[in-house]
Coordinates of C-alpha atoms (C1' of nucleotides) in Angstrom, one line a residue:
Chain Q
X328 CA 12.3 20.7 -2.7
X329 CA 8.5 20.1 -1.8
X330 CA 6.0 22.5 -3.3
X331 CA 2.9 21.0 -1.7
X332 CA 2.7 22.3 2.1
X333 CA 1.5 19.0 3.6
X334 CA 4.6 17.3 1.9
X335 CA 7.0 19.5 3.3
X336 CA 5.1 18.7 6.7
X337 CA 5.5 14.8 5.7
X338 CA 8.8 15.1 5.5
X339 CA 9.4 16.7 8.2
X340 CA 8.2 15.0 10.5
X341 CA 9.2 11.9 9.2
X342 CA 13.2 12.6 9.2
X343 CA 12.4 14.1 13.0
X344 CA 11.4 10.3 13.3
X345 CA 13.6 8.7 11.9
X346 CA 16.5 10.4 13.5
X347 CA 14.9 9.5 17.2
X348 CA 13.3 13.0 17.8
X349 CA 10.4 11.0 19.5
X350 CA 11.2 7.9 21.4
X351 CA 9.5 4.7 20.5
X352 CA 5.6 4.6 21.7
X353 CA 5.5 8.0 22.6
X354 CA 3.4 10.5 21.7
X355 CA 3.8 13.2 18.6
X356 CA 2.6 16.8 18.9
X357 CA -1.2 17.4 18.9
X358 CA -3.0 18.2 15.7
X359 CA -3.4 21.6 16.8
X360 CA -0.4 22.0 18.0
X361 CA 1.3 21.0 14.5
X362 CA -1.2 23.2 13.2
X363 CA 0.4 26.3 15.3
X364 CA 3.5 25.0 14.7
X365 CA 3.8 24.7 11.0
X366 CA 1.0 27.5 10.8
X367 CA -1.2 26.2 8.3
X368 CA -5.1 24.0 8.6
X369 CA -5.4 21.1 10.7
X370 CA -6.5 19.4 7.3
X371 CA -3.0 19.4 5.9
X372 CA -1.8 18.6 9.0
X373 CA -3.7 15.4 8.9
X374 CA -2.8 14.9 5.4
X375 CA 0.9 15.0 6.4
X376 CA 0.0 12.1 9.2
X377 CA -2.0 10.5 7.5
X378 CA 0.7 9.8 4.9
X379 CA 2.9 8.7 7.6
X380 CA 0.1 6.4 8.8
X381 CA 0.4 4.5 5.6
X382 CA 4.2 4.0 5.9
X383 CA 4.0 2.5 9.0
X384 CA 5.6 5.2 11.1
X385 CA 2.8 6.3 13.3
X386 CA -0.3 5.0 14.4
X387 CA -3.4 7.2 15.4
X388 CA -5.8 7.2 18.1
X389 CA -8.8 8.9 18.5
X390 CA -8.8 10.5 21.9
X391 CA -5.3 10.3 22.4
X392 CA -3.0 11.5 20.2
X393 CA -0.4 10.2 17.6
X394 CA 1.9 7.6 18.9
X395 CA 5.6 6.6 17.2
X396 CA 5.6 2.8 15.9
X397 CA 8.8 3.7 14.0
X398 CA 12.0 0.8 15.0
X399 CA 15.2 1.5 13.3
X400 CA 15.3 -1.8 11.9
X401 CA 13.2 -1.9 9.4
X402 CA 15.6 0.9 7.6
X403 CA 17.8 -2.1 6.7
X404 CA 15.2 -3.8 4.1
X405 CA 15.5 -3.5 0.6
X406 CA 12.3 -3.2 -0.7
X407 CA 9.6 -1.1 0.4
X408 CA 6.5 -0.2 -0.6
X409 CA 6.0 2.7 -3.8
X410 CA 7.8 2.2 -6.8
X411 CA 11.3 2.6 -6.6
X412 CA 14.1 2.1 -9.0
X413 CA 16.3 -0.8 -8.7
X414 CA 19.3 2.0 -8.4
X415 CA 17.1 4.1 -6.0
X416 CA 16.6 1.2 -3.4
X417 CA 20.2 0.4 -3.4
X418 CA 21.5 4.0 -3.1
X419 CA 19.1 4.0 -0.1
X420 CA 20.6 1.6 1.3
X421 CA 24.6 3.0 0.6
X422 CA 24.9 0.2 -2.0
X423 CA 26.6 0.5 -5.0
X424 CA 24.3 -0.7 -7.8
X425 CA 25.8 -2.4 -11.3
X426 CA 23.4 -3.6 -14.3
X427 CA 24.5 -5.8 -16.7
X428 CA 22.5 -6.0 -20.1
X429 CA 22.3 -9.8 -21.1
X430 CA 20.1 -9.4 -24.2
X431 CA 17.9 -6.0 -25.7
X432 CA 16.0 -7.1 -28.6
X433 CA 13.4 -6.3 -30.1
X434 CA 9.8 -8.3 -31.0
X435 CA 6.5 -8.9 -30.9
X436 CA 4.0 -9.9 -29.1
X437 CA 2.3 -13.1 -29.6
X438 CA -0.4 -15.1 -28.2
X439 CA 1.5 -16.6 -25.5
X440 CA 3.4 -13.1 -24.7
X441 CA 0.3 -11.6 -24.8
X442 CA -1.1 -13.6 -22.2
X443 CA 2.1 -13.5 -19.4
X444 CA 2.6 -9.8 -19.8
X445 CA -0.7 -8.6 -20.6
X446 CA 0.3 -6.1 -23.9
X447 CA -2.6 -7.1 -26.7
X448 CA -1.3 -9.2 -29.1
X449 CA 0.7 -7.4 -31.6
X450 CA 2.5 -4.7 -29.4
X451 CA 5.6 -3.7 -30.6
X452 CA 7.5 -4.3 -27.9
X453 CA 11.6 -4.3 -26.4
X454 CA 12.7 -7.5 -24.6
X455 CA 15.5 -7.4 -22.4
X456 CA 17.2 -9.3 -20.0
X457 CA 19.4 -7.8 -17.2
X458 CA 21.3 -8.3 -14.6
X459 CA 21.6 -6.3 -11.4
X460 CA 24.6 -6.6 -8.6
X461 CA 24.7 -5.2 -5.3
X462 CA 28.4 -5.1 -4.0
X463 CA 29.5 -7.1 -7.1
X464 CA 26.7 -9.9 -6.0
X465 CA 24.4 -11.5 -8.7
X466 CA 21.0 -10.8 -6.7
X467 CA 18.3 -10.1 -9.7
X468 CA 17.7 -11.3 -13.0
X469 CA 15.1 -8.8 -14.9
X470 CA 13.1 -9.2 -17.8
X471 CA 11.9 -6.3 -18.7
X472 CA 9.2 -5.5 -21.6
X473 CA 8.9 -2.1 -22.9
X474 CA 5.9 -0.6 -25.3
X475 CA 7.7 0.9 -27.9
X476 CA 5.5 3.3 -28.6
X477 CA 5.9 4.8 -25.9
X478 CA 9.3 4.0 -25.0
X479 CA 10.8 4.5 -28.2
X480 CA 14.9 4.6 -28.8
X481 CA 15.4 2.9 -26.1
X482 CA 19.1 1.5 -26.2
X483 CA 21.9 -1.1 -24.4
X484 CA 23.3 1.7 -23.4
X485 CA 20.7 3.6 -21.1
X486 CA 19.6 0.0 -20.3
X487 CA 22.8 -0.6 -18.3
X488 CA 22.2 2.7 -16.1
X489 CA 18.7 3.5 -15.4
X490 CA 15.9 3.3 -17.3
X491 CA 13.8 4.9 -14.8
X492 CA 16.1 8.2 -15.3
X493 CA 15.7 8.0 -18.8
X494 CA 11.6 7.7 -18.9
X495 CA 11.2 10.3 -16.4
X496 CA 14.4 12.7 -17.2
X497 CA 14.4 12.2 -20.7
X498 CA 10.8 11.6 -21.9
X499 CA 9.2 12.6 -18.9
X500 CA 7.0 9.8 -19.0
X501 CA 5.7 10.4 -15.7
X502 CA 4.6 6.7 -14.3
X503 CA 1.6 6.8 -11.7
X504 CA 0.7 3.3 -11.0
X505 CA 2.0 -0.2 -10.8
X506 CA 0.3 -3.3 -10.0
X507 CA 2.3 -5.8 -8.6
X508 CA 2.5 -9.8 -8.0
X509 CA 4.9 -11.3 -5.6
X510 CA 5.3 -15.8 -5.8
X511 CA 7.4 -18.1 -5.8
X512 CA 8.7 -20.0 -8.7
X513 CA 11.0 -22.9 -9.2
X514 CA 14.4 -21.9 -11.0
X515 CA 15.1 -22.1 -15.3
X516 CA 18.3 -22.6 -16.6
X517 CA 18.7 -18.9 -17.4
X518 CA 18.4 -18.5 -12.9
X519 CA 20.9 -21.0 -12.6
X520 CA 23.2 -20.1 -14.8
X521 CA 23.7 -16.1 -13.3
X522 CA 23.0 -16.1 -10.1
X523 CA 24.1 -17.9 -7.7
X524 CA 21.3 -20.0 -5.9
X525 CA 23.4 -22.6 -3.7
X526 CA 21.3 -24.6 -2.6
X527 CA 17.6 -23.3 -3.3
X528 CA 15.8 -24.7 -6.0
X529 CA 13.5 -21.2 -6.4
X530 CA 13.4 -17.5 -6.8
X531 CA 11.2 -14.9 -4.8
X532 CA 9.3 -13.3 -8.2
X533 CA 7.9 -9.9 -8.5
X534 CA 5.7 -9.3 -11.6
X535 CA 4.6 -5.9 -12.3
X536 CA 2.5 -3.9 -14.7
X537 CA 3.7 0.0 -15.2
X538 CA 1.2 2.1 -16.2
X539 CA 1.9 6.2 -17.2
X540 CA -0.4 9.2 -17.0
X541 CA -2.4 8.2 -19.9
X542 CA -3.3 4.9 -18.0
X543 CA -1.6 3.3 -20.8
X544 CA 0.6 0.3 -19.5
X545 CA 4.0 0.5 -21.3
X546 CA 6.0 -1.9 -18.9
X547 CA 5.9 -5.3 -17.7
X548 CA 9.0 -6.7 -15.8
X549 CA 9.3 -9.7 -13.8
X550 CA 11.9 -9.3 -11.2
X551 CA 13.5 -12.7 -10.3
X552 CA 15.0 -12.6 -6.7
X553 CA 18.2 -14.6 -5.0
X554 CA 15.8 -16.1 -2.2
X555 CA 18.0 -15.2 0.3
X556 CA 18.7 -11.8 -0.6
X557 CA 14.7 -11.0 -0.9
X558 CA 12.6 -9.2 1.3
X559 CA 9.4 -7.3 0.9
X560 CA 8.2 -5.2 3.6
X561 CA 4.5 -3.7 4.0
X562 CA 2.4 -2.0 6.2
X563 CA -1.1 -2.8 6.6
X564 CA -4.0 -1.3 8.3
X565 CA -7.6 -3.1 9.1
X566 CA -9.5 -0.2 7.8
X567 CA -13.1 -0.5 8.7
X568 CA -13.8 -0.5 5.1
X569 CA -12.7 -4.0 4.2
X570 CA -15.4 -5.3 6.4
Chain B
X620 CA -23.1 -1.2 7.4
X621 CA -20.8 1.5 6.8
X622 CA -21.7 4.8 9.2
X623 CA -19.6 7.2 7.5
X624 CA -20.8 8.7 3.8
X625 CA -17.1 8.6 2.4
X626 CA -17.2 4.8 3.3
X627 CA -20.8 3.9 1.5
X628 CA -19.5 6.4 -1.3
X629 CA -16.2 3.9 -1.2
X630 CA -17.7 0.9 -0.8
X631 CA -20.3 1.5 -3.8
X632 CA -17.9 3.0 -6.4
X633 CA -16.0 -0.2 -6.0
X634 CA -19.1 -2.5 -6.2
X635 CA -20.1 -0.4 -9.1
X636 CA -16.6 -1.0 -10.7
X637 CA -16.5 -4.7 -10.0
X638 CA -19.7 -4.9 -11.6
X639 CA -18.4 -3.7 -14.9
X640 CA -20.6 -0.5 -14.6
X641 CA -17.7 1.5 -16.0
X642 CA -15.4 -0.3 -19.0
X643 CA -11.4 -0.7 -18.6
X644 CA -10.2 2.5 -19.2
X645 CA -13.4 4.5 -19.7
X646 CA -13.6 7.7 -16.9
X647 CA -15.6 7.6 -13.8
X648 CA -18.3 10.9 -13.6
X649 CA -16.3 13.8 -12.3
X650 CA -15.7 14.5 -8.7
X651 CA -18.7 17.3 -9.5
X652 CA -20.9 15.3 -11.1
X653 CA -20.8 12.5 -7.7
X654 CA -21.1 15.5 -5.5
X655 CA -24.3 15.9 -7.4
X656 CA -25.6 12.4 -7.2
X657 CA -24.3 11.6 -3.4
X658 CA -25.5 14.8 -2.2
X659 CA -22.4 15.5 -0.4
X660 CA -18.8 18.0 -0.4
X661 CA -16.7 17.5 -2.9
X662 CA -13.8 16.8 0.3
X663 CA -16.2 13.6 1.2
X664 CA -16.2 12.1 -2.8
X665 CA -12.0 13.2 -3.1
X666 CA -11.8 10.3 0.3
X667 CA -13.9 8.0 -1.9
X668 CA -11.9 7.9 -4.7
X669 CA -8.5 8.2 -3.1
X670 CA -9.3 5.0 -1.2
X671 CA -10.3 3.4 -4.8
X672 CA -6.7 5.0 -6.0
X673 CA -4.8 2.8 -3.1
X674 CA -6.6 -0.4 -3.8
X675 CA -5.4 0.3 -7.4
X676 CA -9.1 0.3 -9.0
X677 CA -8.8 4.1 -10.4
X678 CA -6.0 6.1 -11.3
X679 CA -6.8 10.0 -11.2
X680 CA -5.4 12.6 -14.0
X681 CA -5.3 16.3 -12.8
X682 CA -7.1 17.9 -15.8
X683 CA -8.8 14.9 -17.5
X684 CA -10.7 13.0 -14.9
X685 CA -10.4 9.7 -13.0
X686 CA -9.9 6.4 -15.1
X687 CA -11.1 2.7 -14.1
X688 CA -8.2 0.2 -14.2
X689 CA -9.7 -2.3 -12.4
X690 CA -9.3 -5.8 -14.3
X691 CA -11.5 -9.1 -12.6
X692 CA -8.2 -10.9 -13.0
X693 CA -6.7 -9.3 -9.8
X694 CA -10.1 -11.2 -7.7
X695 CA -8.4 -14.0 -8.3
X696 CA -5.4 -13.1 -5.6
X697 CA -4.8 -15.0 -2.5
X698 CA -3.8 -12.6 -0.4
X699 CA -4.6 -9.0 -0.7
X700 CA -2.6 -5.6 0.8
X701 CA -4.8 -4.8 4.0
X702 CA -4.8 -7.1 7.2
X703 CA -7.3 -10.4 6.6
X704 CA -8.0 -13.5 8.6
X705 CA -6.9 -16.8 6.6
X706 CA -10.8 -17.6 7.0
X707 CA -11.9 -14.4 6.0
X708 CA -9.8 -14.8 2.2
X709 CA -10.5 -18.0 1.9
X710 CA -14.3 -17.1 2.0
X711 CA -13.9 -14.1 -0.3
X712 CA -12.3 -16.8 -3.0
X713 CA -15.3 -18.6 -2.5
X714 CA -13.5 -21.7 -0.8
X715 CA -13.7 -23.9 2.4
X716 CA -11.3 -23.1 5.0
X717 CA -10.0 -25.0 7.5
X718 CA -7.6 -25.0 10.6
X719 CA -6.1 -27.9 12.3
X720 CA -3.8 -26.6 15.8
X721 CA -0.9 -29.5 15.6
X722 CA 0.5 -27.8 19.1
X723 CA -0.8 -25.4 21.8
X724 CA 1.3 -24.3 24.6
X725 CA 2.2 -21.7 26.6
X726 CA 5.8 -20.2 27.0
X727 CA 8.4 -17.3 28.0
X728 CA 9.9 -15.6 25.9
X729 CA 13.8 -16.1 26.0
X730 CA 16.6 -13.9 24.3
X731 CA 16.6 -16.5 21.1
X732 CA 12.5 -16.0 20.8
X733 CA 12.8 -12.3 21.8
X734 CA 15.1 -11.9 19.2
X735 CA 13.1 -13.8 16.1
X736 CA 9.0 -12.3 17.5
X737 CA 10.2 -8.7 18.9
X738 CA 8.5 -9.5 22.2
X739 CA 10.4 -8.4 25.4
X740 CA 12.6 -11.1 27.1
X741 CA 10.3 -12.4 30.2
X742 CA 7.1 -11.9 28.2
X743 CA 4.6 -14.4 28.3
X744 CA 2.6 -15.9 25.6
X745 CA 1.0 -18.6 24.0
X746 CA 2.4 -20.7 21.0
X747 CA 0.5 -22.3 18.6
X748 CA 1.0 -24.0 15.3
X749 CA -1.9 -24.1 13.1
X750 CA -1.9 -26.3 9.7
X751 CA -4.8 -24.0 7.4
X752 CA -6.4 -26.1 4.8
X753 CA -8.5 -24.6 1.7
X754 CA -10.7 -27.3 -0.5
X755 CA -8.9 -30.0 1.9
X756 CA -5.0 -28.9 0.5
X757 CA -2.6 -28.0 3.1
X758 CA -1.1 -24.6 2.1
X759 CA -0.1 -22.8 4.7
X760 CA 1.5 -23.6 8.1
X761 CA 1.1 -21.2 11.0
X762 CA 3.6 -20.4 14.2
X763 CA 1.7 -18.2 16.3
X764 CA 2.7 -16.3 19.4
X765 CA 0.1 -14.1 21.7
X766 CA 1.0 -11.9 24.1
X767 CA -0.9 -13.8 26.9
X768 CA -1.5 -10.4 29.0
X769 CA -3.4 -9.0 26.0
X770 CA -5.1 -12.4 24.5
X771 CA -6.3 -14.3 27.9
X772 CA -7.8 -17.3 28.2
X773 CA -7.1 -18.5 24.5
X774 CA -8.0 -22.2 23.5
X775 CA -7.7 -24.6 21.3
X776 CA -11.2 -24.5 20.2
X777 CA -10.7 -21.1 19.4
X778 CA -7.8 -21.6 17.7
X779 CA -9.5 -24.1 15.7
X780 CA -11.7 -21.5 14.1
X781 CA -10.8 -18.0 13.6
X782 CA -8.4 -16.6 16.1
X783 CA -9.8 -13.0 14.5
X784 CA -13.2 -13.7 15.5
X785 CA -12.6 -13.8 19.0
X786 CA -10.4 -11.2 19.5
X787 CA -12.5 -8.7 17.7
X788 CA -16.3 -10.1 18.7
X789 CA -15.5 -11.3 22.1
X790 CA -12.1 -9.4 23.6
X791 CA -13.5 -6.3 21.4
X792 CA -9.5 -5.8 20.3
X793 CA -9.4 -3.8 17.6
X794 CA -6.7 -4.4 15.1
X795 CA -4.9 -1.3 13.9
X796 CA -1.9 -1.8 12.8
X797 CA 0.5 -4.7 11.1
X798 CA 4.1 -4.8 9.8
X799 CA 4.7 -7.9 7.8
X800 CA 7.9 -9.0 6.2
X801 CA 7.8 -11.6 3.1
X802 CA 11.1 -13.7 2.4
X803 CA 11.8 -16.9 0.6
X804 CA 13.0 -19.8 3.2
X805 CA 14.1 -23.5 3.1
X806 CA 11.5 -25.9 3.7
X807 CA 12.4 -27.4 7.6
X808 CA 11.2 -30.8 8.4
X809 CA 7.8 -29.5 10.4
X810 CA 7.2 -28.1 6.8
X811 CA 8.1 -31.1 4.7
X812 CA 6.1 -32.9 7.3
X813 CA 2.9 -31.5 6.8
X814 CA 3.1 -29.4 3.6
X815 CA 3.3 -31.4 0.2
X816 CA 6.0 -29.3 -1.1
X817 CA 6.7 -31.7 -4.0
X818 CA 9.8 -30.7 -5.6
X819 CA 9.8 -27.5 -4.2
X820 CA 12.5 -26.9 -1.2
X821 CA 11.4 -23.6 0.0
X822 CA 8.2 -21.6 0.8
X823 CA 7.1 -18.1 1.0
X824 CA 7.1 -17.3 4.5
X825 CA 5.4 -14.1 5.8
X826 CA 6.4 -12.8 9.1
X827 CA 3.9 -10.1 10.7
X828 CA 3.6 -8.6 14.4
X829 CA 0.4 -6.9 14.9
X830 CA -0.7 -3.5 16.7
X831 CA -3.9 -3.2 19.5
X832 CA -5.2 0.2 19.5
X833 CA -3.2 0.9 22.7
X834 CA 0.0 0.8 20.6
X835 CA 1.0 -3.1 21.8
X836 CA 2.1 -5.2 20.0
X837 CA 0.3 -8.5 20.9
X838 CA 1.0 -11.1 18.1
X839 CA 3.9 -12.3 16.3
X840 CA 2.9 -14.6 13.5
X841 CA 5.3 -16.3 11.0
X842 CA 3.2 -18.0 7.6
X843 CA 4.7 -20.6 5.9
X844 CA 2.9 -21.0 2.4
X845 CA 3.4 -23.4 0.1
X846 CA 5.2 -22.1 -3.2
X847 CA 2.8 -22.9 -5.9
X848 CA -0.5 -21.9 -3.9
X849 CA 1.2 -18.4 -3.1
X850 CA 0.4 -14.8 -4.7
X851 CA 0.8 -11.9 -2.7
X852 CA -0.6 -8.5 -4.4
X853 CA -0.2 -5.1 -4.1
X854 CA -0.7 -1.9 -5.8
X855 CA 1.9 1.1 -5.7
X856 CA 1.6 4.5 -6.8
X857 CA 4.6 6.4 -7.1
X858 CA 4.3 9.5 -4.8
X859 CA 6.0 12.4 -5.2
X860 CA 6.6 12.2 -1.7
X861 CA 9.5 10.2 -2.1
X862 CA 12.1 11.8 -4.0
Chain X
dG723 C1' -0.9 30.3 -29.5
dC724 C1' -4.5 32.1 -26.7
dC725 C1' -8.7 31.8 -24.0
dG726 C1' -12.3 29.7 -21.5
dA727 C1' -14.5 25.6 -19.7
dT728 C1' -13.8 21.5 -17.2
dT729 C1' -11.4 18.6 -13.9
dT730 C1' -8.4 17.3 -10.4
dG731 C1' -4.9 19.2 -6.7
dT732 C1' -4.0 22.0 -2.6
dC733 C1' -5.4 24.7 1.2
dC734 C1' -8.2 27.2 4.4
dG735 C1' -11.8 28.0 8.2
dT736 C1' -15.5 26.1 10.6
dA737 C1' -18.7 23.0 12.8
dT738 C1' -20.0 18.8 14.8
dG739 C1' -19.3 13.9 16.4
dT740 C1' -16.8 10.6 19.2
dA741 C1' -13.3 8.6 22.2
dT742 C1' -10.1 9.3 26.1
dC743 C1' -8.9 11.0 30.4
Chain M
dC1022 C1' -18.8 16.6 33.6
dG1023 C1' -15.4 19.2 31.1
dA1024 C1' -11.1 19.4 28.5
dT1025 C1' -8.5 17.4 25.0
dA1026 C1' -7.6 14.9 20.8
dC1027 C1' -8.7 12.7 16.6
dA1028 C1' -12.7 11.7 12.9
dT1029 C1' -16.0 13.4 9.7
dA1030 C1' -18.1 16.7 6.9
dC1031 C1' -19.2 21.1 4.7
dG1032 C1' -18.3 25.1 1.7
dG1033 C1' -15.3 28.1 -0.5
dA1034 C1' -11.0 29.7 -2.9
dC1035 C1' -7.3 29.4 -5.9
dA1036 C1' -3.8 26.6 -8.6
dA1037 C1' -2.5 23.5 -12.2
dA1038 C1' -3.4 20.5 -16.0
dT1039 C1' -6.2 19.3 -20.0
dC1040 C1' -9.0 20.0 -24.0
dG1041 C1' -11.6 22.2 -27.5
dG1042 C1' -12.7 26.3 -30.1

DNA sequence: GCCGATTTGTCCGTATGTATC
DNA sequence: CGATACATACGGACAAATCGG
C-alpha cells in the first residue's frame, strides 16, 4: 500500500505496462493528460516517469511524448537492479527458494579481512557460509559478513530463512544503500565441492557493501554464481551529465 | 559546459567530493544552506543531490542531513553504471586505448541472428568484430551489429577509432537509451584466439542493444572481456518503490 | 516525554524554455 | 507560425524524522 502519490502513480503505470496496456513503441498518455487523470501536479507525474525511466520501461522525448521500450522478456531474468533478497528475486520469478547454512561462526576481523570486506580491523563480526537452491539446484554459494553490533543475535536458524526479513521485520534496520562489484573469478575447492560447475572453471561474483540509515556498513557478502545460471540486467541512460 | 544549473550544481558537488572537500562520512551543508550559496530553489539543489544519491557518492537521511560515502577506491572501476565508449573509460582510467577491426562486413539478418541481436528478420546491418586493447593487453573482444538504415556509410577507419565519436559528432545520433545483460560464457575459439585467457575458460560477456532518440533500436553489441581484467560496478538503493 | 528548531520528503501551482509536428 | 509535449526552474506549503534543551 503506497503512501507517496507519485508511487502509487509508478505503480500504476508500470503493471498497465507490463500487462500490455500500451503496445510496444507506442506512445503513453501526455503529461497533462496523466496529470488530469490521476489529478494531482505534473511534477509528480514526472516523478512517477521518471522512475520508470530508470527501470528501463519507458523512454522520453522531448516534443513528443513518452514511448513504451518495455519487452516481456526481460521479466524472465533473475537479477535486476535495487537490492533484493535472494528469496524476493526467486519468489518473483515463482521459484521456490531453499538456504542451506554451511557454517555461522563467529570472529574477528583481521588485517587481511579487513582489507577484502572493508570492516576496520577489529569489527566484531558473524561469518557464514550458505547455500541457496532454486528448484532443489545448487546455484549460489554466499559468504556473508555481518557487524555484530548492529546485527546482534543473529542465529543458524533465521540464517536458513531470510535474513533480510529479520533486519528489516525484526530490527528494522532499514538498509538504504549498497555498493556493488560484479567479476569473474576462478573456482576454490569450497565452489567445487557444492555446486555443480560441469565443466566451467569460474563463478560470476557479486561483492557488495550494505550500508543502513546511519551510513554505517554492517554487511559485506560475496555472492558466488553457477556461471550458467547468472545474469545481471541493467538499464543505462547517457545522461548529458557524464560528459 | 553544462547549460542547466542542476547540472553544474551536480557536476561540482561531485568534483568537490572527489576532491576530499568533505571526509567519509562527515555531512554535506544542508539543502538550505546550498540554496544559499548556488543562489537557486531548493527543487534545483534536491536534482543535484539525488543524481549524487544514484551514482552512490551521498546517501540522504530525512531528519539528519545528507552524508558523503564516496571512497577513491570505487575510481578504480573499469566499467561504470551509465552508457560509455570503451575509449572514453579507458581515458578516464588514465590509459591508452586501442581498437583493432579483425572483420567488417555487411549482412541480413536471418531468424538465428534475429533471434540472438533482437533485430527484425530481413534487417540489414553491418558486422564488425573489434579486438580493444588498453596499455597494449587484449581485454576485450567486440561483435558488433548496426542497423545499416540508421548508421550509413560506416567504415573501417571509423571503426578503428571510436564508433561513439561518429555517431554522436558526425550523424548527431543521440544515444538515449541501453539495456545490457552480463552472463558468464565459455571461452570459443575466436576468443582463445585472440584473448590470452590463461587458465581461465570463460569470460564475462556483456550483451547490450542501444536506443536513438526516435525509439530504434540500432545496435546490438555483444563484449567479451577477459576474466581477470573485468569489474563491472553499480550502486543500488533500495526503493520503497519495490515492495 | 514534550516542544521547537533543523533537515529532508512530498506535493502543488506557475512560468518559461526547447523540441516536435 | 501555432499547438503540443517534455525540460527546467522558482517559490511556497506541509509532513516526517532527528536532535537538543
Amino acid at each position: 500500500m503506497p503512501k507517496a502519490k507519485y508511487d502509487f502513480i509508478y505503480k500504476d503505470l508500470k503493471s498497465r505496462i507490463e500487462n500490455g496496456e500500451y503496445e510496444f513503441q507506442e506512445l503513453l498518455p501526455s503529461e497533462n493528460h496523466l496529470v488530469l487523470t490521476y489529478g494531482c501536479s505534473r511534477n509528480t507525474v514526472r516523478r512517477a516517469v521518471a522512475a520508470l525511466v530508470t527501470d528501463g520501461y519507458v523512454q522520453t522525448m522531448q516534443g513528443k511524448g513518452v514511448r513504451n521500450i518495455f519487452e516481456p522478456a526481460q521479466q524472465t531474468s533473475f537479477t535486476l537492479g535495487g537490492i533484493e533478497s535472494f528469496k524476493e528475486s526467486a519468489l518473483r520469478n515463482r521459484q521456490t527458494p531453499r538456504t542451506k547454512v554451511l557454517c555461522f561462526t563467529e570472529l574477528t576481523a583481521d588485517e587481511k579481512i579487513s582489507k577484502k570486506t572493508g570492516f576496520p580491523p577489529g569489527s566484531q563480526l558473524y561469518y557464514l557460509q550458505r547455500l541457496h537452491y532454486l528448484d532443489d539446484k545448487a546455484l549460489i554459494l554466499n559468504h556473508n559478513y555481518f557487524l555484530k553490533d548492529i546485527v546482534p543475535s543473529l542465529t543458524p536458524e533465521i540464517a536458513e530463512n531470510s535474513i533480510y526479513e529479520y533486519l528489516e521485520n525484526t530490527l528494522r534496520i532499514s538498509i538504504v544503500t549498497s555498493k556493488r562489484v560484479m567479476t569473474v573469478e576462478k573456482m576454490t575447492q569450497i565452489d567445487e565441492k557444492y555446486l555443480e560447475l560441469g565443466d566451467y572453471n569460474c563463478l560470476a561474483v557479486v561483492s557488495s557493501q550494505t550500508y543502513n540509515s546511519d551510513g554505517i556498513m554492517f554487511e559485506y557478502t560475496q555472492s558466488r554464481h553457477r556461471p550458467d545460471y547468472f545474469r545481471f540486467q541493467d538499464n543505462a541512460t547517457r545522461r548529458p551529465a557524464s560528459h
